Tab-separated table of N, CA and C in Angstrom:
chain	number	residue	atom	x	y	z
A	1	UNK	N	-9.577	23.736	17.417
A	1	UNK	CA	-8.682	23.822	16.281
A	1	UNK	C	-7.407	25.215	16.835
A	2	UNK	N	-8.308	26.227	17.508
A	2	UNK	CA	-7.615	27.420	17.963
A	2	UNK	C	-6.744	26.891	18.947
A	3	UNK	N	-6.855	26.181	20.420
A	3	UNK	CA	-6.094	25.944	20.933
A	3	UNK	C	-4.843	24.765	20.706
A	4	UNK	N	-5.067	23.843	19.624
A	4	UNK	CA	-3.741	22.830	19.636
A	4	UNK	C	-4.035	22.300	18.141
A	5	UNK	N	-4.665	23.208	17.368
A	5	UNK	CA	-3.971	23.037	15.753
A	5	UNK	C	-2.969	22.880	15.107
A	6	UNK	N	-1.962	23.916	15.796
A	6	UNK	CA	-0.703	23.405	15.016
A	6	UNK	C	0.358	22.432	15.921
A	7	UNK	N	0.008	22.075	17.298
A	7	UNK	CA	0.614	21.358	17.593
A	7	UNK	C	0.159	20.057	17.312
A	8	UNK	N	-1.388	19.550	16.700
A	8	UNK	CA	-1.480	18.389	16.244
A	8	UNK	C	-0.924	18.570	14.512
A	9	UNK	N	-0.933	19.283	13.897
A	9	UNK	CA	-0.257	19.208	12.839
A	9	UNK	C	0.972	18.798	12.844
A	10	UNK	N	1.683	19.500	13.701
A	10	UNK	CA	3.005	19.102	13.960
A	10	UNK	C	3.312	17.398	14.469
A	11	UNK	N	2.622	17.687	15.170
A	11	UNK	CA	2.354	15.868	15.553
A	11	UNK	C	2.216	15.068	14.605
A	12	UNK	N	1.235	15.152	13.863
A	12	UNK	CA	0.895	14.296	12.373
A	12	UNK	C	1.942	14.254	11.723
A	13	UNK	N	2.972	15.518	11.703
A	13	UNK	CA	4.031	15.538	10.275
A	13	UNK	C	5.203	14.720	10.967
A	14	UNK	N	5.254	14.628	12.424
A	14	UNK	CA	6.111	13.624	12.797
A	14	UNK	C	5.571	12.376	12.740
A	15	UNK	N	4.759	12.110	12.560
A	15	UNK	CA	3.926	10.459	12.271
A	15	UNK	C	4.440	9.948	10.931
A	16	UNK	N	4.169	11.277	10.371
A	16	UNK	CA	4.200	10.578	8.628
A	16	UNK	C	5.359	11.117	7.657
A	17	UNK	N	6.051	12.185	8.350
A	17	UNK	CA	6.958	12.469	7.662
A	17	UNK	C	6.485	13.939	6.153
A	18	UNK	N	5.239	13.969	6.002
A	18	UNK	CA	4.992	14.990	5.236
A	18	UNK	C	4.039	16.188	5.194
A	19	UNK	N	3.986	16.985	4.931
A	19	UNK	CA	2.677	18.072	5.246
A	19	UNK	C	1.734	17.366	4.609
A	20	UNK	N	2.078	17.445	4.015
A	20	UNK	CA	0.221	16.772	2.824
A	20	UNK	C	-0.185	15.656	3.997
A	21	UNK	N	0.635	14.620	3.967
A	21	UNK	CA	0.084	13.354	4.661
A	21	UNK	C	-0.476	13.940	6.444
A	22	UNK	N	0.171	14.543	6.880
A	22	UNK	CA	-0.104	15.186	7.848
A	22	UNK	C	-1.946	16.013	7.882
A	23	UNK	N	-1.451	16.798	7.068
A	23	UNK	CA	-2.884	17.730	6.749
A	23	UNK	C	-3.892	16.650	6.794
A	24	UNK	N	-4.208	15.737	6.418
A	24	UNK	CA	-5.096	14.251	5.925
A	24	UNK	C	-5.278	13.899	7.182
A	25	UNK	N	-4.331	13.561	7.880
A	25	UNK	CA	-4.712	12.695	9.113
A	25	UNK	C	-5.330	13.687	10.297
A	26	UNK	N	-5.063	14.446	10.112
A	26	UNK	CA	-5.702	15.649	11.386
A	26	UNK	C	-6.999	16.444	10.930
A	27	UNK	N	-6.980	16.205	9.314
A	27	UNK	CA	-8.529	16.524	8.745
A	27	UNK	C	-9.120	15.259	8.860
A	28	UNK	N	-9.227	14.353	8.977
A	28	UNK	CA	-9.859	13.300	8.918
A	28	UNK	C	-10.022	12.660	10.233
A	29	UNK	N	-9.216	12.760	11.004
A	29	UNK	CA	-9.186	12.811	12.849
A	29	UNK	C	-10.292	13.726	13.353
A	30	UNK	N	-10.527	15.021	12.903
A	30	UNK	CA	-11.244	15.757	13.118
A	30	UNK	C	-12.528	15.245	12.940
A	31	UNK	N	-12.811	15.226	11.340
A	31	UNK	CA	-13.800	14.097	11.070
A	31	UNK	C	-14.161	13.277	12.154
A	32	UNK	N	-13.722	12.397	12.236
A	32	UNK	CA	-14.266	11.188	12.850
A	32	UNK	C	-14.812	11.663	13.956
A	33	UNK	N	-13.984	12.566	14.767
A	33	UNK	CA	-14.244	12.871	16.766
A	33	UNK	C	-15.313	13.836	16.896
A	34	UNK	N	-15.405	14.429	15.248
A	34	UNK	CA	-16.937	15.715	15.500
A	34	UNK	C	-18.138	15.392	14.513
A	35	UNK	N	-17.771	14.145	13.960
A	35	UNK	CA	-19.083	14.349	13.381
A	35	UNK	C	-19.866	12.762	13.926
A	36	UNK	N	-19.567	12.469	14.914
A	36	UNK	CA	-20.330	11.390	15.717
A	36	UNK	C	-21.721	11.956	16.328
A	37	UNK	N	-22.411	11.615	17.061
A	37	UNK	CA	-23.734	12.337	17.456
A	37	UNK	C	-22.861	12.988	18.735
A	38	UNK	N	-22.307	12.986	19.029
A	38	UNK	CA	-21.937	13.160	20.679
A	38	UNK	C	-20.381	13.617	20.829
A	39	UNK	N	-20.177	15.237	20.667
A	39	UNK	CA	-18.669	15.400	20.681
A	39	UNK	C	-18.123	15.241	22.200
A	40	UNK	N	-16.737	15.375	22.129
A	40	UNK	CA	-15.888	15.302	23.651
A	40	UNK	C	-16.572	15.846	24.087
A	41	UNK	N	-16.531	16.146	25.718
A	41	UNK	CA	-17.305	17.283	26.749
A	41	UNK	C	-16.393	18.807	26.531
A	42	UNK	N	-14.863	18.660	26.609
A	42	UNK	CA	-14.489	19.310	26.954
A	42	UNK	C	-13.261	19.505	25.655
A	43	UNK	N	-12.562	20.692	25.716
A	43	UNK	CA	-11.315	20.609	24.884
A	43	UNK	C	-10.326	19.604	24.994
A	44	UNK	N	-9.941	19.425	26.336
A	44	UNK	CA	-8.846	18.437	26.216
A	44	UNK	C	-9.101	17.376	26.083
A	45	UNK	N	-10.370	16.435	25.961
A	45	UNK	CA	-11.225	15.550	25.717
A	45	UNK	C	-11.124	15.367	24.510
A	46	UNK	N	-11.382	16.375	23.874
A	46	UNK	CA	-11.408	16.379	22.279
A	46	UNK	C	-10.033	16.434	21.704
A	47	UNK	N	-8.788	17.009	22.430
A	47	UNK	CA	-7.655	17.007	22.116
A	47	UNK	C	-6.668	16.069	21.996
A	48	UNK	N	-7.117	14.888	23.401
A	48	UNK	CA	-6.979	13.667	23.384
A	48	UNK	C	-7.273	12.464	22.187
A	49	UNK	N	-8.763	12.768	22.212
A	49	UNK	CA	-9.428	11.585	21.097
A	49	UNK	C	-8.643	12.174	19.921
A	50	UNK	N	-8.989	13.425	19.340
A	50	UNK	CA	-8.065	13.689	18.058
A	50	UNK	C	-6.664	13.131	17.723
A	51	UNK	N	-6.053	12.886	18.783
A	51	UNK	CA	-4.746	12.694	18.670
A	51	UNK	C	-4.609	10.879	18.692
A	52	UNK	N	-5.326	10.390	19.489
A	52	UNK	CA	-5.854	8.785	19.603
A	52	UNK	C	-6.250	8.508	18.138
A	53	UNK	N	-7.135	9.460	17.714
A	53	UNK	CA	-7.725	8.753	15.641
A	53	UNK	C	-6.202	8.950	14.812
A	54	UNK	N	-5.449	10.400	15.365
A	54	UNK	CA	-4.053	10.474	14.031
A	54	UNK	C	-3.674	9.470	14.347
A	55	UNK	N	-3.064	8.666	15.431
A	55	UNK	CA	-2.050	7.656	15.681
A	55	UNK	C	-2.939	6.803	14.730
A	56	UNK	N	-4.024	6.210	14.999
A	56	UNK	CA	-4.714	4.807	14.149
A	56	UNK	C	-4.435	4.951	12.701
A	57	UNK	N	-4.671	6.113	12.530
A	57	UNK	CA	-4.569	6.182	10.780
A	57	UNK	C	-3.778	6.099	10.511
A	58	UNK	N	-2.380	6.887	11.265
A	58	UNK	CA	-0.895	6.853	10.801
A	58	UNK	C	-0.187	5.408	10.614
A	59	UNK	N	-0.869	4.471	11.553
A	59	UNK	CA	-0.292	3.228	11.311
A	59	UNK	C	-0.744	2.320	9.985
A	60	UNK	N	-1.982	2.779	9.939
A	60	UNK	CA	-2.750	2.083	8.727
A	60	UNK	C	-2.824	2.924	7.360
A	61	UNK	N	-1.904	3.876	7.675
A	61	UNK	CA	-1.711	4.805	5.937
A	61	UNK	C	-0.753	3.843	5.681
A	62	UNK	N	-0.722	3.705	3.975
A	62	UNK	CA	-0.162	3.442	3.602
A	62	UNK	C	0.198	4.026	2.106
A	63	UNK	N	0.452	3.228	1.046
A	63	UNK	CA	0.428	4.139	-0.281
A	63	UNK	C	1.576	4.834	-0.471
A	64	UNK	N	0.566	6.162	-0.846
A	64	UNK	CA	1.408	7.101	-1.182
A	64	UNK	C	2.381	7.879	-0.088
A	65	UNK	N	2.377	7.378	1.328
A	65	UNK	CA	3.670	7.820	2.256
A	65	UNK	C	4.885	6.767	1.771
A	66	UNK	N	4.021	5.726	1.581
A	66	UNK	CA	4.993	4.231	1.781
A	66	UNK	C	5.711	4.262	-0.063
A	67	UNK	N	5.214	4.456	-0.950
A	67	UNK	CA	5.660	5.203	-2.406
A	67	UNK	C	6.879	5.972	-2.032
A	68	UNK	N	7.148	6.879	-1.479
A	68	UNK	CA	7.868	8.092	-1.406
A	68	UNK	C	8.974	7.637	-0.392
A	69	UNK	N	9.318	6.484	-0.202
A	69	UNK	CA	10.358	5.859	0.919
A	69	UNK	C	11.635	6.705	0.430
A	70	UNK	N	12.483	7.132	1.277
A	70	UNK	CA	13.997	7.311	0.877
A	70	UNK	C	14.499	6.421	0.327
A	71	UNK	N	15.645	5.749	-0.372
A	71	UNK	CA	16.260	4.498	-0.775
A	71	UNK	C	16.906	4.659	0.209
A	72	UNK	N	17.567	3.493	0.792
A	72	UNK	CA	17.980	3.049	1.996
A	72	UNK	C	19.347	3.153	1.844
A	73	UNK	N	20.025	3.051	0.979
A	73	UNK	CA	21.420	3.080	0.040
A	73	UNK	C	21.948	4.506	0.312
A	74	UNK	N	20.866	5.637	0.181
A	74	UNK	CA	21.128	6.952	-0.140
A	74	UNK	C	21.470	7.753	1.309
A	75	UNK	N	21.056	7.280	2.100
A	75	UNK	CA	21.578	7.657	3.068
A	75	UNK	C	22.738	6.680	3.994
A	76	UNK	N	23.988	7.660	4.039
A	76	UNK	CA	25.106	7.033	4.599
A	76	UNK	C	25.295	7.305	5.809
A	77	UNK	N	25.548	5.731	6.658
A	77	UNK	CA	25.572	5.386	7.887
A	77	UNK	C	26.590	6.446	8.139
A	78	UNK	N	26.701	6.808	9.436
A	78	UNK	CA	27.673	7.465	10.296
A	78	UNK	C	28.235	6.792	11.222
A	79	UNK	N	29.804	7.466	11.562
A	79	UNK	CA	30.435	6.465	12.520
A	79	UNK	C	29.993	7.279	14.176
A	80	UNK	N	29.691	6.011	14.848
A	80	UNK	CA	29.066	6.862	16.034
A	80	UNK	C	29.791	7.733	16.552
A	81	UNK	N	30.792	7.464	16.629
A	81	UNK	CA	31.818	8.201	17.437
A	81	UNK	C	31.785	9.917	16.786
A	82	UNK	N	31.753	10.146	15.782
A	82	UNK	CA	31.502	11.372	14.722
A	82	UNK	C	29.935	12.035	14.942
A	83	UNK	N	29.285	11.293	15.737
A	83	UNK	CA	27.696	12.126	15.843
A	83	UNK	C	27.702	13.212	16.722
A	84	UNK	N	26.851	14.261	16.820
A	84	UNK	CA	26.479	15.411	17.631
A	84	UNK	C	25.031	15.175	17.734
A	85	UNK	N	24.806	15.236	18.778
A	85	UNK	CA	23.452	15.412	18.502
A	85	UNK	C	22.977	16.961	18.667
A	86	UNK	N	23.599	17.705	19.111
A	86	UNK	CA	23.234	19.383	18.315
A	86	UNK	C	23.869	20.160	17.297
A	87	UNK	N	24.106	18.746	16.519
A	87	UNK	CA	24.603	19.312	15.232
A	87	UNK	C	23.319	18.713	14.119
A	88	UNK	N	22.649	19.937	13.485
A	88	UNK	CA	21.878	20.271	12.623
A	88	UNK	C	21.884	19.341	11.294
A	89	UNK	N	22.777	19.197	11.091
A	89	UNK	CA	23.022	17.731	10.013
A	89	UNK	C	22.831	16.470	10.529
A	90	UNK	N	23.358	16.315	11.723
A	90	UNK	CA	22.788	15.042	12.529
A	90	UNK	C	21.315	15.042	12.412
A	91	UNK	N	20.595	15.964	12.847
A	91	UNK	CA	19.216	15.749	12.537
A	91	UNK	C	18.639	15.562	11.598
A	92	UNK	N	19.195	16.295	10.580
A	92	UNK	CA	18.827	16.208	9.006
A	92	UNK	C	18.800	14.182	8.378
A	93	UNK	N	20.088	13.921	9.192
A	93	UNK	CA	20.105	12.867	9.039
A	93	UNK	C	19.394	11.786	9.276
A	94	UNK	N	19.016	11.837	10.597
A	94	UNK	CA	17.944	11.239	11.534
A	94	UNK	C	16.712	11.435	10.863
A	95	UNK	N	16.154	12.710	10.172
A	95	UNK	CA	14.948	12.707	9.684
A	95	UNK	C	14.639	11.730	8.263
A	96	UNK	N	16.118	11.555	7.376
A	96	UNK	CA	16.419	10.890	6.160
A	96	UNK	C	16.377	9.820	6.951
A	97	UNK	N	16.765	9.288	7.618
A	97	UNK	CA	16.440	7.841	8.166
A	97	UNK	C	15.529	7.297	8.012
A	98	UNK	N	14.151	8.417	9.169
A	98	UNK	CA	13.073	8.203	9.422
A	98	UNK	C	12.284	7.915	8.239
A	99	UNK	N	12.724	8.725	7.095
A	99	UNK	CA	12.267	8.513	5.971
A	99	UNK	C	12.242	7.289	4.931
A	100	UNK	N	13.086	6.741	5.765
A	100	UNK	CA	13.348	5.235	4.812
A	100	UNK	C	12.410	4.273	5.237
A	101	UNK	N	11.455	4.642	6.277
A	101	UNK	CA	10.449	3.951	6.844
A	101	UNK	C	9.186	3.536	6.458
A	102	UNK	N	8.823	2.582	6.576
A	102	UNK	CA	7.311	2.632	5.698
A	102	UNK	C	6.497	2.945	6.997
A	103	UNK	N	4.822	3.912	6.450
A	103	UNK	CA	4.163	4.459	7.286
A	103	UNK	C	3.975	4.060	9.344
A	104	UNK	N	4.070	2.438	9.079
A	104	UNK	CA	3.247	1.884	10.645
A	104	UNK	C	5.155	1.638	11.238
A	105	UNK	N	5.856	1.550	10.493
A	105	UNK	CA	7.276	1.672	11.400
A	105	UNK	C	7.166	2.844	12.138
A	106	UNK	N	7.570	4.284	11.127
A	106	UNK	CA	7.570	5.276	11.425
A	106	UNK	C	7.238	5.510	12.708
A	107	UNK	N	5.308	5.537	12.424
A	107	UNK	CA	4.494	5.961	13.128
A	107	UNK	C	4.984	5.232	14.558
A	108	UNK	N	5.152	3.819	14.609
A	108	UNK	CA	5.265	3.154	15.980
A	108	UNK	C	6.159	3.527	16.652
A	109	UNK	N	7.567	3.749	15.863
A	109	UNK	CA	9.061	4.490	16.196
A	109	UNK	C	8.911	5.920	17.125
A	110	UNK	N	8.073	6.769	16.470
A	110	UNK	CA	7.543	7.922	17.179
A	110	UNK	C	6.817	7.905	18.391
A	111	UNK	N	5.422	7.003	18.492
A	111	UNK	CA	4.978	6.604	19.179
A	111	UNK	C	5.875	6.302	20.837
A	112	UNK	N	6.729	5.066	20.132
A	112	UNK	CA	7.691	4.597	21.550
A	112	UNK	C	8.436	5.788	21.936
A	113	UNK	N	9.729	6.337	21.006
A	113	UNK	CA	10.488	6.902	21.444
A	113	UNK	C	9.809	8.621	21.596
A	114	UNK	N	9.049	9.335	21.065
A	114	UNK	CA	8.739	10.713	21.240
A	114	UNK	C	8.049	10.822	22.066
A	115	UNK	N	6.490	9.491	22.079
A	115	UNK	CA	5.575	9.694	23.565
A	115	UNK	C	5.504	8.677	24.267
A	116	UNK	N	6.821	8.155	24.036
A	116	UNK	CA	7.324	7.176	25.603
A	116	UNK	C	6.243	6.167	25.928
A	117	UNK	N	5.472	5.433	24.755
A	117	UNK	CA	4.897	4.516	24.900
A	117	UNK	C	5.244	3.370	24.689
A	118	UNK	N	5.098	2.239	25.464
A	118	UNK	CA	5.559	0.465	25.341
A	118	UNK	C	4.590	0.098	23.947
A	119	UNK	N	4.739	-1.317	23.849
A	119	UNK	CA	4.469	-2.110	22.986
A	119	UNK	C	2.931	-2.315	23.161
A	120	UNK	N	2.908	-2.476	24.380
A	120	UNK	CA	0.919	-2.642	24.661
A	120	UNK	C	0.095	-1.405	24.355
A	121	UNK	N	0.691	-0.416	25.130
A	121	UNK	CA	0.458	0.907	24.695
A	121	UNK	C	0.049	1.274	23.489
A	122	UNK	N	0.945	1.423	22.350
A	122	UNK	CA	0.534	1.695	21.054
A	122	UNK	C	-0.203	0.542	20.738
A	123	UNK	N	-0.179	-0.558	20.639
A	123	UNK	CA	-1.248	-1.302	20.341
A	123	UNK	C	-2.743	-1.011	20.717
A	124	UNK	N	-2.677	-0.531	22.068
A	124	UNK	CA	-4.428	0.257	22.872
A	124	UNK	C	-4.705	1.332	21.800
A	125	UNK	N	-3.600	2.027	21.666
A	125	UNK	CA	-3.993	3.308	21.020
A	125	UNK	C	-4.130	3.481	19.648
A	126	UNK	N	-3.683	2.661	19.256
A	126	UNK	CA	-3.627	2.251	17.352
A	126	UNK	C	-4.946	1.562	17.207
A	127	UNK	N	-4.959	0.033	18.039
A	127	UNK	CA	-5.886	-0.971	17.714
A	127	UNK	C	-5.527	-2.002	16.919
A	128	UNK	N	-3.936	-1.792	16.873
A	128	UNK	CA	-2.964	-3.053	16.640
A	128	UNK	C	-2.943	-3.897	17.028
A	129	UNK	N	-2.661	-5.504	16.893
A	129	UNK	CA	-2.272	-6.129	17.803
A	129	UNK	C	-0.997	-6.037	18.493
A	130	UNK	N	-1.229	-6.353	19.760
A	130	UNK	CA	0.786	-6.751	20.172
A	130	UNK	C	1.716	-7.088	19.578
A	131	UNK	N	1.280	-8.099	18.853
A	131	UNK	CA	2.433	-8.521	17.620
A	131	UNK	C	2.551	-7.990	16.550
A	132	UNK	N	1.665	-7.402	15.946
A	132	UNK	CA	2.094	-6.246	14.400
A	132	UNK	C	2.499	-4.703	15.070
A	133	UNK	N	2.356	-4.742	15.991
A	133	UNK	CA	3.089	-3.512	16.313
A	133	UNK	C	4.536	-4.171	16.753
A	134	UNK	N	4.954	-4.603	17.484
A	134	UNK	CA	6.213	-5.654	17.926
A	134	UNK	C	6.962	-5.577	16.712
A	135	UNK	N	6.558	-6.166	15.181
A	135	UNK	CA	6.720	-6.723	14.152
A	135	UNK	C	7.223	-5.295	13.565
A	136	UNK	N	6.350	-4.429	13.426
A	136	UNK	CA	6.579	-3.339	12.957
A	136	UNK	C	7.940	-2.216	13.751
A	137	UNK	N	7.810	-2.236	14.729
A	137	UNK	CA	8.973	-1.542	15.768
A	137	UNK	C	10.101	-2.168	15.342
A	138	UNK	N	9.986	-3.226	15.359
A	138	UNK	CA	11.451	-4.298	15.075
A	138	UNK	C	12.046	-3.852	14.067
A	139	UNK	N	11.290	-4.377	12.715
A	139	UNK	CA	11.841	-3.966	11.523
A	139	UNK	C	12.590	-2.448	11.351
A	140	UNK	N	11.867	-1.179	12.126
A	140	UNK	CA	11.948	-0.222	12.055
A	140	UNK	C	13.470	0.186	12.401
A	141	UNK	N	13.263	-0.510	13.774
A	141	UNK	CA	14.438	0.103	14.714
A	141	UNK	C	15.940	-0.637	13.795
A	142	UNK	N	15.617	-1.755	13.508
A	142	UNK	CA	16.853	-2.248	13.104
A	142	UNK	C	16.781	-1.608	11.319
A	143	UNK	N	16.124	-1.013	10.968
A	143	UNK	CA	16.359	-0.411	9.410
A	143	UNK	C	17.509	1.225	10.167
A	144	UNK	N	17.173	1.443	11.305
A	144	UNK	CA	17.423	3.021	11.208
A	144	UNK	C	18.769	2.720	12.501
A	145	UNK	N	19.041	1.164	12.832
A	145	UNK	CA	20.272	1.237	13.272
A	145	UNK	C	21.334	0.580	12.026
A	146	UNK	N	20.545	-0.063	11.227
A	146	UNK	CA	21.715	-0.210	10.069
A	146	UNK	C	21.968	1.624	9.291
A	147	UNK	N	21.452	2.451	9.851
A	147	UNK	CA	21.628	3.795	8.650
A	147	UNK	C	22.246	4.424	9.647
A	148	UNK	N	21.897	4.335	11.698
A	148	UNK	CA	22.473	5.566	12.532
A	148	UNK	C	22.914	4.252	13.684
A	149	UNK	N	24.021	3.925	13.453
A	149	UNK	CA	24.307	3.045	14.502
A	149	UNK	C	24.161	3.654	15.944
A	150	UNK	N	24.962	5.163	15.710
A	150	UNK	CA	25.085	5.431	17.279
A	150	UNK	C	23.825	6.448	17.637
A	151	UNK	N	22.895	6.136	17.015
A	151	UNK	CA	21.616	6.975	17.700
A	151	UNK	C	21.177	6.536	18.818
A	152	UNK	N	21.476	5.767	19.326
A	152	UNK	CA	21.528	5.997	20.963
A	152	UNK	C	20.089	5.135	21.167
A	153	UNK	N	19.433	4.310	20.258
A	153	UNK	CA	18.508	3.464	20.495
A	153	UNK	C	18.525	1.685	20.482
A	154	UNK	N	18.219	0.726	21.264
A	154	UNK	CA	18.266	-0.515	20.900
A	154	UNK	C	16.962	-1.366	20.426
A	155	UNK	N	16.945	-2.150	20.254
A	155	UNK	CA	15.842	-3.399	19.976
A	155	UNK	C	15.088	-3.773	21.307
A	156	UNK	N	15.526	-4.107	22.114
A	156	UNK	CA	15.263	-4.203	23.625
A	156	UNK	C	14.744	-3.371	23.990
A	157	UNK	N	15.353	-2.116	24.343
A	157	UNK	CA	14.632	-1.056	24.653
A	157	UNK	C	13.541	-0.692	24.280
A	158	UNK	N	13.202	-0.906	22.640
A	158	UNK	CA	11.943	-0.599	21.813
A	158	UNK	C	11.154	-1.472	22.361
A	159	UNK	N	11.353	-3.086	22.262
A	159	UNK	CA	10.298	-3.922	22.398
A	159	UNK	C	9.751	-3.820	23.764
A	160	UNK	N	10.582	-3.668	24.626
A	160	UNK	CA	10.120	-3.820	26.202
A	160	UNK	C	10.066	-2.335	26.925
A	161	UNK	N	10.679	-1.026	26.549
A	161	UNK	CA	10.667	-0.359	27.270
A	161	UNK	C	9.338	0.460	27.277
A	162	UNK	N	9.317	1.750	27.710
A	162	UNK	CA	7.950	2.578	27.805
A	162	UNK	C	7.303	2.764	28.874
A	163	UNK	N	5.998	3.283	28.680
A	163	UNK	CA	5.325	3.339	29.616
A	163	UNK	C	3.978	2.619	29.336
A	164	UNK	N	3.755	1.796	30.270
A	164	UNK	CA	2.809	0.364	30.182
A	164	UNK	C	1.292	1.133	29.723
A	165	UNK	N	0.746	2.364	29.891
A	165	UNK	CA	-0.510	2.567	30.249
A	165	UNK	C	-0.288	4.194	28.971
A	166	UNK	N	-1.605	4.176	28.379
A	166	UNK	CA	-1.826	5.182	27.294
A	166	UNK	C	-1.436	6.528	27.881
A	167	UNK	N	-0.616	7.863	27.356
A	167	UNK	CA	-0.432	8.722	27.753
A	167	UNK	C	-0.835	9.779	26.677
A	168	UNK	N	-1.052	10.914	27.221
A	168	UNK	CA	-2.101	11.673	26.100
A	168	UNK	C	-0.326	12.348	25.846
A	169	UNK	N	-0.334	12.713	24.875
A	169	UNK	CA	0.834	14.059	23.768
A	169	UNK	C	0.533	14.809	24.646
A	170	UNK	N	1.399	15.216	25.587
A	170	UNK	CA	1.421	17.141	25.968
A	170	UNK	C	1.977	17.869	25.124
A	171	UNK	N	0.651	18.837	25.383
A	171	UNK	CA	0.715	19.891	24.418
A	171	UNK	C	0.417	19.757	23.189
A	172	UNK	N	-0.317	18.457	23.253
A	172	UNK	CA	-0.697	18.363	21.580
A	172	UNK	C	-1.665	17.983	21.286
């Protein structure tokens, strides 16, 4: 935790969108990894396994996170020509759009775009079936594109792009 705790919490926050949920994910992941009879051999192995457990829990999380979804109508779509990726307001609108997603969809979008994972790698990392990942990702991307047409993502890339193998999140 001394070496990676802050990054693990930040990553869990990115997956969930709330500090409380992120804290619970990290605590649960640490418990799963270290409550077993044999802990990982080194710090990097422990970090990788905690990240895997965070990802697994994030796609299965429902209830409080999904009950607090932002109303889709409350986020105004932007004209793609007006978007500026360096504008803090633009980042806030993207965050608001992400908050409209159900937990599984948000987690899949983060793993696809922030982690660069392909559908198969997300499925392997989370224990979900490939079709479940495809469905969650497709729904999430379509919802994001309804809100943020100039976001720079497209459904084909979401479902077909990314790294074919599971990769660790650097620095997390």
